[in-house]
């Protein structure tokens, strides 16, 4: 049934969540011709100030939003994809993955000192187990401080001198339009791969949502982004590790190939196990049968099956090298 009623978009209340949700709202309003309203929702991750490693990072930002969607309090959700558990509830579907922003991590300092050159005792703030392990490898003399808080509060701790550096996502800084004068060091993927799904957004709705809403959301989907994040999240699922595991996976699509680099870290940073593999794409099949957002081929075939198989193969290679010994189980 086609309706002109506003589309209600559920989002966390943080400045970053609302900024990225507003971007999706504007794009959806343009393709659907309908008003899109933001519906702020408070999640456990917004109210519990304990470390993510203590409260369990998997789903801590998503669960309350999903409850609101199922209850009918909103029509769609916008998540940072890296915060979503890999197991999708049967009643929900990721209906769109818009074009990915910069997926790199950024080191923020007062004076531009590169991370690996920070002096002994320098304090580096991050709450991510993956980043903690990476910092311990890149800057072993530095002290890692487990922090929470929004982007502005983290930047303020560097400006005040409480911390010498923080590690942030480039995508978040860009979406907020941060104009901080602090120095930025962008970290390359070869030595500093990032979290599965980092830089990407997921637009989630009910699996039985109205056809016109699903069609409008499909217009927001970016094929290269969906291919890449599907590989990354399949690796995470294959390792049976949660969103806060000390592991990284970043995939890039170029022409008719997809390449992924995935690394599992020992929490202390002493050991790491990695793979770097490339696979050819059959784009014609994918485009003919849908990009994986719930549209299946007429014969029931899953057009993303080969992509997930590629990701699972990479996960198996990591496990064969002993990655399970480094990971907490989900």
PDB file of C-alpha atoms in Angstrom:
ATOM      1  CA  UNK A   1       0.000   0.000   0.000  1.00  0.00           C
ATOM      2  CA  UNK A   2       1.442   3.362  -1.008  1.00  0.00           C
ATOM      3  CA  UNK A   3       1.141   6.117   1.611  1.00  0.00           C
ATOM      4  CA  UNK A   4       2.254   9.708   2.066  1.00  0.00           C
ATOM      5  CA  UNK A   5       2.696   9.315   5.825  1.00  0.00           C
ATOM      6  CA  UNK A   6       6.113  10.319   7.192  1.00  0.00           C
ATOM      7  CA  UNK A   7       8.747   7.587   7.417  1.00  0.00           C
ATOM      8  CA  UNK A   8       9.918   7.328  11.031  1.00  0.00           C
ATOM      9  CA  UNK A   9      13.666   6.720  11.296  1.00  0.00           C
ATOM     10  CA  UNK A  10      14.882   5.367  14.635  1.00  0.00           C
ATOM     11  CA  UNK A  11      18.315   6.505  15.730  1.00  0.00           C
ATOM     12  CA  UNK A  12      20.501   6.764  18.801  1.00  0.00           C
ATOM     13  CA  UNK A  13      20.606  10.204  20.414  1.00  0.00           C
ATOM     14  CA  UNK A  14      24.334  10.844  20.015  1.00  0.00           C
ATOM     15  CA  UNK A  15      25.450  13.676  17.741  1.00  0.00           C
ATOM     16  CA  UNK A  16      27.199  11.242  15.397  1.00  0.00           C
ATOM     17  CA  UNK A  17      24.219   8.873  15.203  1.00  0.00           C
ATOM     18  CA  UNK A  18      21.848  11.732  14.428  1.00  0.00           C
ATOM     19  CA  UNK A  19      24.219  13.243  11.857  1.00  0.00           C
ATOM     20  CA  UNK A  20      24.534  10.004   9.906  1.00  0.00           C
ATOM     21  CA  UNK A  21      20.825   9.258  10.299  1.00  0.00           C
ATOM     22  CA  UNK A  22      19.994  12.698   8.902  1.00  0.00           C
ATOM     23  CA  UNK A  23      22.131  11.948   5.837  1.00  0.00           C
ATOM     24  CA  UNK A  24      20.101   8.792   5.223  1.00  0.00           C
ATOM     25  CA  UNK A  25      16.850  10.636   5.966  1.00  0.00           C
ATOM     26  CA  UNK A  26      17.648  13.286   3.366  1.00  0.00           C
ATOM     27  CA  UNK A  27      18.548  10.697   0.730  1.00  0.00           C
ATOM     28  CA  UNK A  28      15.450   8.601   1.476  1.00  0.00           C
ATOM     29  CA  UNK A  29      13.166  11.639   1.338  1.00  0.00           C
ATOM     30  CA  UNK A  30      14.559  12.438  -2.101  1.00  0.00           C
ATOM     31  CA  UNK A  31      13.977   8.966  -3.582  1.00  0.00           C
ATOM     32  CA  UNK A  32      10.647   8.291  -1.841  1.00  0.00           C
ATOM     33  CA  UNK A  33       9.020  11.723  -2.058  1.00  0.00           C
ATOM     34  CA  UNK A  34       7.999  11.381   1.597  1.00  0.00           C
ATOM     35  CA  UNK A  35       8.932  13.237   4.746  1.00  0.00           C
ATOM     36  CA  UNK A  36      11.420  11.326   6.929  1.00  0.00           C
ATOM     37  CA  UNK A  37      11.348  12.063  10.658  1.00  0.00           C
ATOM     38  CA  UNK A  38      14.067  11.142  13.151  1.00  0.00           C
ATOM     39  CA  UNK A  39      12.903   9.228  16.234  1.00  0.00           C
ATOM     40  CA  UNK A  40      15.623   9.395  18.934  1.00  0.00           C
ATOM     41  CA  UNK A  41      15.963   6.200  20.982  1.00  0.00           C
ATOM     42  CA  UNK A  42      18.210   5.610  24.012  1.00  0.00           C
ATOM     43  CA  UNK A  43      20.254   2.389  23.883  1.00  0.00           C
ATOM     44  CA  UNK A  44      22.121   0.616  26.676  1.00  0.00           C
ATOM     45  CA  UNK A  45      25.382   1.692  25.102  1.00  0.00           C
ATOM     46  CA  UNK A  46      24.334   5.319  25.582  1.00  0.00           C
ATOM     47  CA  UNK A  47      23.522   5.024  29.299  1.00  0.00           C
ATOM     48  CA  UNK A  48      26.007   2.422  30.590  1.00  0.00           C
ATOM     49  CA  UNK A  49      29.398   4.117  30.913  1.00  0.00           C
ATOM     50  CA  UNK A  50      31.329   0.923  31.639  1.00  0.00           C
ATOM     51  CA  UNK A  51      33.952  -0.299  29.187  1.00  0.00           C
ATOM     52  CA  UNK A  52      32.506  -2.015  26.130  1.00  0.00           C
ATOM     53  CA  UNK A  53      34.645  -5.046  26.919  1.00  0.00           C
ATOM     54  CA  UNK A  54      32.896  -5.255  30.324  1.00  0.00           C
ATOM     55  CA  UNK A  55      29.273  -4.824  29.219  1.00  0.00           C
ATOM     56  CA  UNK A  56      29.683  -6.879  26.049  1.00  0.00           C
ATOM     57  CA  UNK A  57      29.947  -4.874  22.862  1.00  0.00           C
ATOM     58  CA  UNK A  58      27.838  -7.203  20.706  1.00  0.00           C
ATOM     59  CA  UNK A  59      24.488  -5.521  20.085  1.00  0.00           C
ATOM     60  CA  UNK A  60      24.861  -3.072  22.962  1.00  0.00           C
ATOM     61  CA  UNK A  61      23.917  -0.153  20.672  1.00  0.00           C
ATOM     62  CA  UNK A  62      21.461  -2.050  18.464  1.00  0.00           C
ATOM     63  CA  UNK A  63      19.199  -4.107  20.712  1.00  0.00           C
ATOM     64  CA  UNK A  64      17.012  -1.299  22.088  1.00  0.00           C
ATOM     65  CA  UNK A  65      16.598   0.197  18.607  1.00  0.00           C
ATOM     66  CA  UNK A  66      15.523  -3.161  17.213  1.00  0.00           C
ATOM     67  CA  UNK A  67      12.969  -3.549  19.983  1.00  0.00           C
ATOM     68  CA  UNK A  68      11.490  -0.181  19.019  1.00  0.00           C
ATOM     69  CA  UNK A  69      11.325  -1.203  15.356  1.00  0.00           C
ATOM     70  CA  UNK A  70       9.540  -4.480  16.104  1.00  0.00           C
ATOM     71  CA  UNK A  71       7.161  -2.667  18.473  1.00  0.00           C
ATOM     72  CA  UNK A  72       6.145  -0.274  15.681  1.00  0.00           C
ATOM     73  CA  UNK A  73       7.694   2.832  17.238  1.00  0.00           C
ATOM     74  CA  UNK A  74       9.604   3.514  14.011  1.00  0.00           C
ATOM     75  CA  UNK A  75       9.713   2.249  10.423  1.00  0.00           C
ATOM     76  CA  UNK A  76      13.464   1.977   9.805  1.00  0.00           C
ATOM     77  CA  UNK A  77      16.722   2.130  11.739  1.00  0.00           C
ATOM     78  CA  UNK A  78      20.143   3.476  10.840  1.00  0.00           C
ATOM     79  CA  UNK A  79      23.107   1.742  12.477  1.00  0.00           C
ATOM     80  CA  UNK A  80      26.855   2.039  12.240  1.00  0.00           C
ATOM     81  CA  UNK A  81      27.355  -1.357  10.616  1.00  0.00           C
ATOM     82  CA  UNK A  82      30.409  -2.194  12.704  1.00  0.00           C
ATOM     83  CA  UNK A  83      28.168  -2.165  15.831  1.00  0.00           C
ATOM     84  CA  UNK A  84      25.681  -4.723  14.483  1.00  0.00           C
ATOM     85  CA  UNK A  85      25.836  -8.401  15.458  1.00  0.00           C
ATOM     86  CA  UNK A  86      26.434 -10.627  12.440  1.00  0.00           C
ATOM     87  CA  UNK A  87      23.313 -12.715  13.139  1.00  0.00           C
ATOM     88  CA  UNK A  88      20.304 -10.913  11.659  1.00  0.00           C
ATOM     89  CA  UNK A  89      16.962 -11.545  13.440  1.00  0.00           C
ATOM     90  CA  UNK A  90      14.522 -13.414  11.191  1.00  0.00           C
ATOM     91  CA  UNK A  91      11.939 -10.621  11.345  1.00  0.00           C
ATOM     92  CA  UNK A  92      14.405  -7.918  10.256  1.00  0.00           C
ATOM     93  CA  UNK A  93      16.424  -7.183   7.122  1.00  0.00           C
ATOM     94  CA  UNK A  94      19.274  -4.844   6.236  1.00  0.00           C
ATOM     95  CA  UNK A  95      17.492  -3.191   3.337  1.00  0.00           C
ATOM     96  CA  UNK A  96      20.285  -0.813   2.307  1.00  0.00           C
ATOM     97  CA  UNK A  97      23.985  -0.216   2.770  1.00  0.00           C
ATOM     98  CA  UNK A  98      24.652   3.282   1.391  1.00  0.00           C
ATOM     99  CA  UNK A  99      28.014   4.113  -0.134  1.00  0.00           C
ATOM    100  CA  UNK A 100      30.730   3.668   2.432  1.00  0.00           C
ATOM    101  CA  UNK A 101      32.653   6.602   3.884  1.00  0.00           C
ATOM    102  CA  UNK A 102      36.391   6.569   4.653  1.00  0.00           C
ATOM    103  CA  UNK A 103      36.939   3.347   6.628  1.00  0.00           C
ATOM    104  CA  UNK A 104      40.367   4.245   8.015  1.00  0.00           C
ATOM    105  CA  UNK A 105      41.302   4.974  11.619  1.00  0.00           C
ATOM    106  CA  UNK A 106      42.852   8.310  12.540  1.00  0.00           C
ATOM    107  CA  UNK A 107      45.346   9.148  15.291  1.00  0.00           C
ATOM    108  CA  UNK A 108      44.564  12.530  16.869  1.00  0.00           C
ATOM    109  CA  UNK A 109      47.431  14.367  18.607  1.00  0.00           C
ATOM    110  CA  UNK A 110      48.235  17.924  19.676  1.00  0.00           C
ATOM    111  CA  UNK A 111      51.567  18.227  17.855  1.00  0.00           C
ATOM    112  CA  UNK A 112      51.425  15.735  14.981  1.00  0.00           C
ATOM    113  CA  UNK A 113      53.822  13.183  16.479  1.00  0.00           C
ATOM    114  CA  UNK A 114      53.273   9.908  14.577  1.00  0.00           C
ATOM    115  CA  UNK A 115      51.843   7.094  16.674  1.00  0.00           C
ATOM    116  CA  UNK A 116      54.954   4.932  16.465  1.00  0.00           C
ATOM    117  CA  UNK A 117      57.108   7.850  17.637  1.00  0.00           C
ATOM    118  CA  UNK A 118      55.161   8.656  20.800  1.00  0.00           C
ATOM    119  CA  UNK A 119      57.514   8.636  23.787  1.00  0.00           C
ATOM    120  CA  UNK A 120      57.412   6.144  26.606  1.00  0.00           C
ATOM    121  CA  UNK A 121      54.482   6.736  28.932  1.00  0.00           C
ATOM    122  CA  UNK A 122      52.442   8.678  26.362  1.00  0.00           C
ATOM    123  CA  UNK A 123      48.745   8.054  26.953  1.00  0.00           C
ATOM    124  CA  UNK A 124      46.675   6.824  23.987  1.00  0.00           C
ATOM    125  CA  UNK A 125      42.913   6.609  24.447  1.00  0.00           C
ATOM    126  CA  UNK A 126      40.654   4.003  22.847  1.00  0.00           C
ATOM    127  CA  UNK A 127      37.944   1.612  24.048  1.00  0.00           C
ATOM    128  CA  UNK A 128      38.276  -0.867  21.179  1.00  0.00           C
ATOM    129  CA  UNK A 129      40.067  -4.182  21.898  1.00  0.00           C
ATOM    130  CA  UNK A 130      41.221  -4.242  18.268  1.00  0.00           C
ATOM    131  CA  UNK A 131      42.701  -0.753  18.458  1.00  0.00           C
ATOM    132  CA  UNK A 132      44.250  -1.505  21.861  1.00  0.00           C
ATOM    133  CA  UNK A 133      46.097  -4.490  20.369  1.00  0.00           C
ATOM    134  CA  UNK A 134      47.139  -2.467  17.329  1.00  0.00           C
ATOM    135  CA  UNK A 135      48.446   0.413  19.470  1.00  0.00           C
ATOM    136  CA  UNK A 136      50.468  -2.026  21.550  1.00  0.00           C
ATOM    137  CA  UNK A 137      52.087  -3.287  18.354  1.00  0.00           C
ATOM    138  CA  UNK A 138      52.655   0.114  16.735  1.00  0.00           C
ATOM    139  CA  UNK A 139      53.594   2.069  19.886  1.00  0.00           C
ATOM    140  CA  UNK A 140      54.724  -0.471  22.517  1.00  0.00           C
ATOM    141  CA  UNK A 141      56.122   2.224  24.831  1.00  0.00           C
ATOM    142  CA  UNK A 142      52.804   4.069  25.048  1.00  0.00           C
ATOM    143  CA  UNK A 143      50.194   3.534  27.758  1.00  0.00           C
ATOM    144  CA  UNK A 144      46.744   2.587  26.457  1.00  0.00           C
ATOM    145  CA  UNK A 145      43.823   4.186  28.322  1.00  0.00           C
ATOM    146  CA  UNK A 146      40.411   2.505  27.973  1.00  0.00           C
ATOM    147  CA  UNK A 147      37.943   5.329  27.271  1.00  0.00           C
ATOM    148  CA  UNK A 148      34.314   5.869  26.325  1.00  0.00           C
ATOM    149  CA  UNK A 149      32.469   8.978  25.226  1.00  0.00           C
ATOM    150  CA  UNK A 150      31.476  10.904  22.139  1.00  0.00           C
ATOM    151  CA  UNK A 151      33.890  12.338  19.580  1.00  0.00           C
ATOM    152  CA  UNK A 152      33.946  15.833  21.086  1.00  0.00           C
ATOM    153  CA  UNK A 153      34.721  14.563  24.593  1.00  0.00           C
ATOM    154  CA  UNK A 154      37.574  12.427  23.269  1.00  0.00           C
ATOM    155  CA  UNK A 155      39.052  15.330  21.328  1.00  0.00           C
ATOM    156  CA  UNK A 156      38.751  17.507  24.443  1.00  0.00           C
ATOM    157  CA  UNK A 157      40.847  15.045  26.458  1.00  0.00           C
ATOM    158  CA  UNK A 158      43.671  15.463  23.940  1.00  0.00           C
ATOM    159  CA  UNK A 159      43.311  19.253  23.848  1.00  0.00           C
ATOM    160  CA  UNK A 160      43.474  19.433  27.646  1.00  0.00           C
ATOM    161  CA  UNK A 161      46.602  17.285  27.818  1.00  0.00           C
ATOM    162  CA  UNK A 162      44.873  14.482  29.744  1.00  0.00           C
ATOM    163  CA  UNK A 163      45.680  12.190  26.801  1.00  0.00           C
ATOM    164  CA  UNK A 164      48.463  12.449  24.253  1.00  0.00           C
ATOM    165  CA  UNK A 165      46.442  10.797  21.484  1.00  0.00           C
ATOM    166  CA  UNK A 166      43.130   9.143  20.707  1.00  0.00           C
ATOM    167  CA  UNK A 167      42.203   6.756  17.907  1.00  0.00           C
ATOM    168  CA  UNK A 168      38.987   7.633  16.050  1.00  0.00           C
ATOM    169  CA  UNK A 169      37.197   6.576  12.881  1.00  0.00           C
ATOM    170  CA  UNK A 170      37.710   8.879   9.916  1.00  0.00           C
ATOM    171  CA  UNK A 171      34.078   8.368   8.897  1.00  0.00           C
ATOM    172  CA  UNK A 172      32.776   9.715  12.195  1.00  0.00           C
ATOM    173  CA  UNK A 173      34.919  12.833  11.988  1.00  0.00           C
ATOM    174  CA  UNK A 174      33.736  13.464   8.440  1.00  0.00           C
ATOM    175  CA  UNK A 175      30.050  12.930   9.215  1.00  0.00           C
ATOM    176  CA  UNK A 176      30.220  15.293  12.177  1.00  0.00           C
ATOM    177  CA  UNK A 177      32.099  17.860  10.134  1.00  0.00           C
ATOM    178  CA  UNK A 178      34.666  18.159  12.921  1.00  0.00           C
ATOM    179  CA  UNK A 179      36.765  21.319  12.589  1.00  0.00           C
ATOM    180  CA  UNK A 180      39.210  20.549  15.380  1.00  0.00           C
ATOM    181  CA  UNK A 181      42.703  22.009  14.871  1.00  0.00           C
ATOM    182  CA  UNK A 182      44.310  18.907  16.391  1.00  0.00           C
ATOM    183  CA  UNK A 183      46.639  16.961  14.111  1.00  0.00           C
ATOM    184  CA  UNK A 184      45.387  13.894  12.244  1.00  0.00           C
ATOM    185  CA  UNK A 185      47.421  10.864  11.163  1.00  0.00           C
ATOM    186  CA  UNK A 186      45.437   8.614   8.808  1.00  0.00           C
ATOM    187  CA  UNK A 187      46.436   4.958   9.154  1.00  0.00           C
ATOM    188  CA  UNK A 188      46.767   2.756   6.066  1.00  0.00           C
ATOM    189  CA  UNK A 189      44.888  -0.519   5.726  1.00  0.00           C
ATOM    190  CA  UNK A 190      47.948  -2.685   5.027  1.00  0.00           C
ATOM    191  CA  UNK A 191      49.290  -2.351   8.572  1.00  0.00           C
ATOM    192  CA  UNK A 192      46.168  -1.048  10.293  1.00  0.00           C
ATOM    193  CA  UNK A 193      43.041  -2.777   8.925  1.00  0.00           C
ATOM    194  CA  UNK A 194      39.846  -1.680  10.626  1.00  0.00           C
ATOM    195  CA  UNK A 195      36.719  -3.289  12.077  1.00  0.00           C
ATOM    196  CA  UNK A 196      34.333  -5.245   9.835  1.00  0.00           C
ATOM    197  CA  UNK A 197      31.815  -2.758   8.469  1.00  0.00           C
ATOM    198  CA  UNK A 198      33.680   0.350   9.662  1.00  0.00           C
ATOM    199  CA  UNK A 199      32.683   3.450   7.727  1.00  0.00           C
ATOM    200  CA  UNK A 200      29.472   1.828   6.456  1.00  0.00           C
ATOM    201  CA  UNK A 201      25.873   2.352   7.538  1.00  0.00           C
ATOM    202  CA  UNK A 202      23.109  -0.233   7.688  1.00  0.00           C
ATOM    203  CA  UNK A 203      19.479   0.727   7.103  1.00  0.00           C
ATOM    204  CA  UNK A 204      17.350  -1.914   8.783  1.00  0.00           C
ATOM    205  CA  UNK A 205      13.612  -2.517   8.606  1.00  0.00           C
ATOM    206  CA  UNK A 206      11.036  -5.273   9.039  1.00  0.00           C
ATOM    207  CA  UNK A 207      11.355  -8.165   6.602  1.00  0.00           C
ATOM    208  CA  UNK A 208       7.654  -7.730   5.770  1.00  0.00           C
ATOM    209  CA  UNK A 209       7.833  -3.941   5.439  1.00  0.00           C
ATOM    210  CA  UNK A 210       5.629  -2.339   2.739  1.00  0.00           C
ATOM    211  CA  UNK A 211       6.914  -2.923  -0.774  1.00  0.00           C
ATOM    212  CA  UNK A 212       7.164   0.790  -1.553  1.00  0.00           C
ATOM    213  CA  UNK A 213       9.397   1.359   1.475  1.00  0.00           C
ATOM    214  CA  UNK A 214      11.645  -1.576   0.564  1.00  0.00           C
ATOM    215  CA  UNK A 215      11.872  -0.290  -3.010  1.00  0.00           C
ATOM    216  CA  UNK A 216      12.856   3.192  -1.855  1.00  0.00           C
ATOM    217  CA  UNK A 217      15.506   1.790   0.471  1.00  0.00           C
ATOM    218  CA  UNK A 218      16.875  -0.393  -2.327  1.00  0.00           C
ATOM    219  CA  UNK A 219      17.633   2.808  -4.239  1.00  0.00           C
ATOM    220  CA  UNK A 220      20.025   3.797  -1.441  1.00  0.00           C
ATOM    221  CA  UNK A 221      21.996   0.546  -1.619  1.00  0.00           C
ATOM    222  CA  UNK A 222      25.556   0.673  -2.966  1.00  0.00           C
ATOM    223  CA  UNK A 223      26.664  -2.597  -4.567  1.00  0.00           C
ATOM    224  CA  UNK A 224      30.400  -2.284  -3.892  1.00  0.00           C
ATOM    225  CA  UNK A 225      29.761  -1.414  -0.251  1.00  0.00           C
ATOM    226  CA  UNK A 226      27.426  -4.361   0.262  1.00  0.00           C
ATOM    227  CA  UNK A 227      29.877  -6.780  -1.348  1.00  0.00           C
ATOM    228  CA  UNK A 228      32.767  -5.569   0.793  1.00  0.00           C
ATOM    229  CA  UNK A 229      30.955  -5.493   4.132  1.00  0.00           C
ATOM    230  CA  UNK A 230      29.338  -8.876   3.480  1.00  0.00           C
ATOM    231  CA  UNK A 231      32.798 -10.430   3.135  1.00  0.00           C
ATOM    232  CA  UNK A 232      34.055  -8.661   6.261  1.00  0.00           C
ATOM    233  CA  UNK A 233      31.090  -9.622   8.412  1.00  0.00           C
ATOM    234  CA  UNK A 234      31.139 -13.199   7.148  1.00  0.00           C
ATOM    235  CA  UNK A 235      34.731 -13.493   8.340  1.00  0.00           C
ATOM    236  CA  UNK A 236      33.675 -12.173  11.751  1.00  0.00           C
ATOM    237  CA  UNK A 237      30.804 -14.660  11.870  1.00  0.00           C
ATOM    238  CA  UNK A 238      33.051 -17.508  10.731  1.00  0.00           C
ATOM    239  CA  UNK A 239      35.415 -16.793  13.595  1.00  0.00           C
ATOM    240  CA  UNK A 240      32.443 -16.864  16.012  1.00  0.00           C
ATOM    241  CA  UNK A 241      33.731 -13.643  17.525  1.00  0.00           C
ATOM    242  CA  UNK A 242      31.742 -10.612  18.624  1.00  0.00           C
ATOM    243  CA  UNK A 243      31.849  -7.025  17.366  1.00  0.00           C
ATOM    244  CA  UNK A 244      34.373  -6.149  20.099  1.00  0.00           C
ATOM    245  CA  UNK A 245      36.834  -8.941  19.263  1.00  0.00           C
ATOM    246  CA  UNK A 246      40.474  -7.933  18.651  1.00  0.00           C
ATOM    247  CA  UNK A 247      40.212  -8.568  14.931  1.00  0.00           C
ATOM    248  CA  UNK A 248      40.083  -6.538  11.751  1.00  0.00           C
ATOM    249  CA  UNK A 249      38.769  -7.167   8.249  1.00  0.00           C
ATOM    250  CA  UNK A 250      38.686  -4.696   5.398  1.00  0.00           C
ATOM    251  CA  UNK A 251      37.612  -5.535   1.846  1.00  0.00           C
ATOM    252  CA  UNK A 252      37.828  -3.400  -1.278  1.00  0.00           C
ATOM    253  CA  UNK A 253      36.170  -3.875  -4.645  1.00  0.00           C
ATOM    254  CA  UNK A 254      38.081  -2.849  -7.749  1.00  0.00           C
ATOM    255  CA  UNK A 255      36.711  -3.562 -11.193  1.00  0.00           C
ATOM    256  CA  UNK A 256      35.695  -7.233 -11.115  1.00  0.00           C
ATOM    257  CA  UNK A 257      37.746  -8.306  -8.099  1.00  0.00           C
ATOM    258  CA  UNK A 258      37.354  -8.126  -4.344  1.00  0.00           C
ATOM    259  CA  UNK A 259      40.333  -8.174  -2.000  1.00  0.00           C
ATOM    260  CA  UNK A 260      40.174  -8.623   1.758  1.00  0.00           C
ATOM    261  CA  UNK A 261      42.789  -8.303   4.462  1.00  0.00           C
ATOM    262  CA  UNK A 262      41.831  -9.827   7.804  1.00  0.00           C
ATOM    263  CA  UNK A 263      43.914  -9.974  10.980  1.00  0.00           C
ATOM    264  CA  UNK A 264      43.291 -11.473  14.414  1.00  0.00           C
ATOM    265  CA  UNK A 265      45.331  -9.984  17.270  1.00  0.00           C
ATOM    266  CA  UNK A 266      46.382 -11.278  20.627  1.00  0.00           C
ATOM    267  CA  UNK A 267      44.936  -8.754  23.117  1.00  0.00           C
ATOM    268  CA  UNK A 268      48.404  -7.768  24.287  1.00  0.00           C
ATOM    269  CA  UNK A 269      49.489  -7.159  20.715  1.00  0.00           C
ATOM    270  CA  UNK A 270      52.358  -9.670  20.810  1.00  0.00           C
ATOM    271  CA  UNK A 271      50.924 -11.993  18.174  1.00  0.00           C
ATOM    272  CA  UNK A 272      48.778 -11.581  15.108  1.00  0.00           C
ATOM    273  CA  UNK A 273      47.476 -13.938  12.437  1.00  0.00           C
ATOM    274  CA  UNK A 274      46.431 -12.548   9.079  1.00  0.00           C
ATOM    275  CA  UNK A 275      45.335 -13.365   5.541  1.00  0.00           C
ATOM    276  CA  UNK A 276      45.237 -11.271   2.381  1.00  0.00           C
ATOM    277  CA  UNK A 277      43.187 -12.820  -0.424  1.00  0.00           C
ATOM    278  CA  UNK A 278      41.560 -11.767  -3.691  1.00  0.00           C
ATOM    279  CA  UNK A 279      38.539 -13.214  -5.500  1.00  0.00           C
ATOM    280  CA  UNK A 280      36.945 -12.554  -8.878  1.00  0.00           C
ATOM    281  CA  UNK A 281      33.378 -11.245  -8.926  1.00  0.00           C
ATOM    282  CA  UNK A 282      30.496 -12.360 -11.098  1.00  0.00           C
ATOM    283  CA  UNK A 283      28.823  -8.975 -11.230  1.00  0.00           C
ATOM    284  CA  UNK A 284      26.412  -9.914 -13.979  1.00  0.00           C
ATOM    285  CA  UNK A 285      24.809 -12.546 -11.768  1.00  0.00           C
ATOM    286  CA  UNK A 286      24.647 -10.228  -8.782  1.00  0.00           C
ATOM    287  CA  UNK A 287      23.068  -7.363 -10.729  1.00  0.00           C
ATOM    288  CA  UNK A 288      20.622  -9.674 -12.473  1.00  0.00           C
ATOM    289  CA  UNK A 289      19.284 -11.078  -9.218  1.00  0.00           C
ATOM    290  CA  UNK A 290      19.621  -8.282  -6.681  1.00  0.00           C
ATOM    291  CA  UNK A 291      22.411  -6.946  -4.490  1.00  0.00           C
ATOM    292  CA  UNK A 292      21.526  -9.085  -1.513  1.00  0.00           C
ATOM    293  CA  UNK A 293      19.042  -6.824   0.276  1.00  0.00           C
ATOM    294  CA  UNK A 294      16.339  -9.452   0.507  1.00  0.00           C
ATOM    295  CA  UNK A 295      15.797  -9.928  -3.227  1.00  0.00           C
ATOM    296  CA  UNK A 296      16.418 -13.512  -4.306  1.00  0.00           C
ATOM    297  CA  UNK A 297      16.561 -15.013  -7.745  1.00  0.00           C
ATOM    298  CA  UNK A 298      13.378 -16.541  -9.134  1.00  0.00           C
ATOM    299  CA  UNK A 299      14.785 -20.036  -8.628  1.00  0.00           C
ATOM    300  CA  UNK A 300      15.497 -19.315  -4.960  1.00  0.00           C
ATOM    301  CA  UNK A 301      19.258 -18.973  -5.432  1.00  0.00           C
ATOM    302  CA  UNK A 302      21.057 -16.549  -3.154  1.00  0.00           C
ATOM    303  CA  UNK A 303      23.029 -14.071  -5.290  1.00  0.00           C
ATOM    304  CA  UNK A 304      25.392 -13.350  -2.377  1.00  0.00           C
ATOM    305  CA  UNK A 305      26.213 -17.006  -1.731  1.00  0.00           C
ATOM    306  CA  UNK A 306      29.610 -16.852  -3.459  1.00  0.00           C
ATOM    307  CA  UNK A 307      30.518 -13.670  -1.572  1.00  0.00           C
ATOM    308  CA  UNK A 308      29.746 -15.259   1.775  1.00  0.00           C
ATOM    309  CA  UNK A 309      31.612 -18.416   0.748  1.00  0.00           C
ATOM    310  CA  UNK A 310      34.665 -16.257   0.013  1.00  0.00           C
ATOM    311  CA  UNK A 311      34.446 -14.674   3.457  1.00  0.00           C
ATOM    312  CA  UNK A 312      33.961 -18.017   5.162  1.00  0.00           C
ATOM    313  CA  UNK A 313      37.003 -19.403   3.325  1.00  0.00           C
ATOM    314  CA  UNK A 314      39.114 -16.526   4.668  1.00  0.00           C
ATOM    315  CA  UNK A 315      37.808 -17.213   8.192  1.00  0.00           C
ATOM    316  CA  UNK A 316      38.720 -20.882   7.871  1.00  0.00           C
ATOM    317  CA  UNK A 317      42.237 -19.946   6.809  1.00  0.00           C
ATOM    318  CA  UNK A 318      42.610 -17.801   9.916  1.00  0.00           C
ATOM    319  CA  UNK A 319      41.329 -20.614  12.124  1.00  0.00           C
ATOM    320  CA  UNK A 320      43.708 -23.101  10.506  1.00  0.00           C
ATOM    321  CA  UNK A 321      46.565 -20.807  11.524  1.00  0.00           C
ATOM    322  CA  UNK A 322      45.394 -20.772  15.152  1.00  0.00           C
ATOM    323  CA  UNK A 323      43.222 -17.640  15.318  1.00  0.00           C
ATOM    324  CA  UNK A 324      40.771 -19.292  17.718  1.00  0.00           C
ATOM    325  CA  UNK A 325      43.435 -19.284  20.409  1.00  0.00           C
ATOM    326  CA  UNK A 326      43.558 -15.471  20.297  1.00  0.00           C
ATOM    327  CA  UNK A 327      39.823 -14.714  20.281  1.00  0.00           C
ATOM    328  CA  UNK A 328      37.175 -14.560  23.002  1.00  0.00           C
ATOM    329  CA  UNK A 329      34.092 -16.513  21.899  1.00  0.00           C
ATOM    330  CA  UNK A 330      30.859 -14.656  21.081  1.00  0.00           C
TER     331      UNK A 330
END
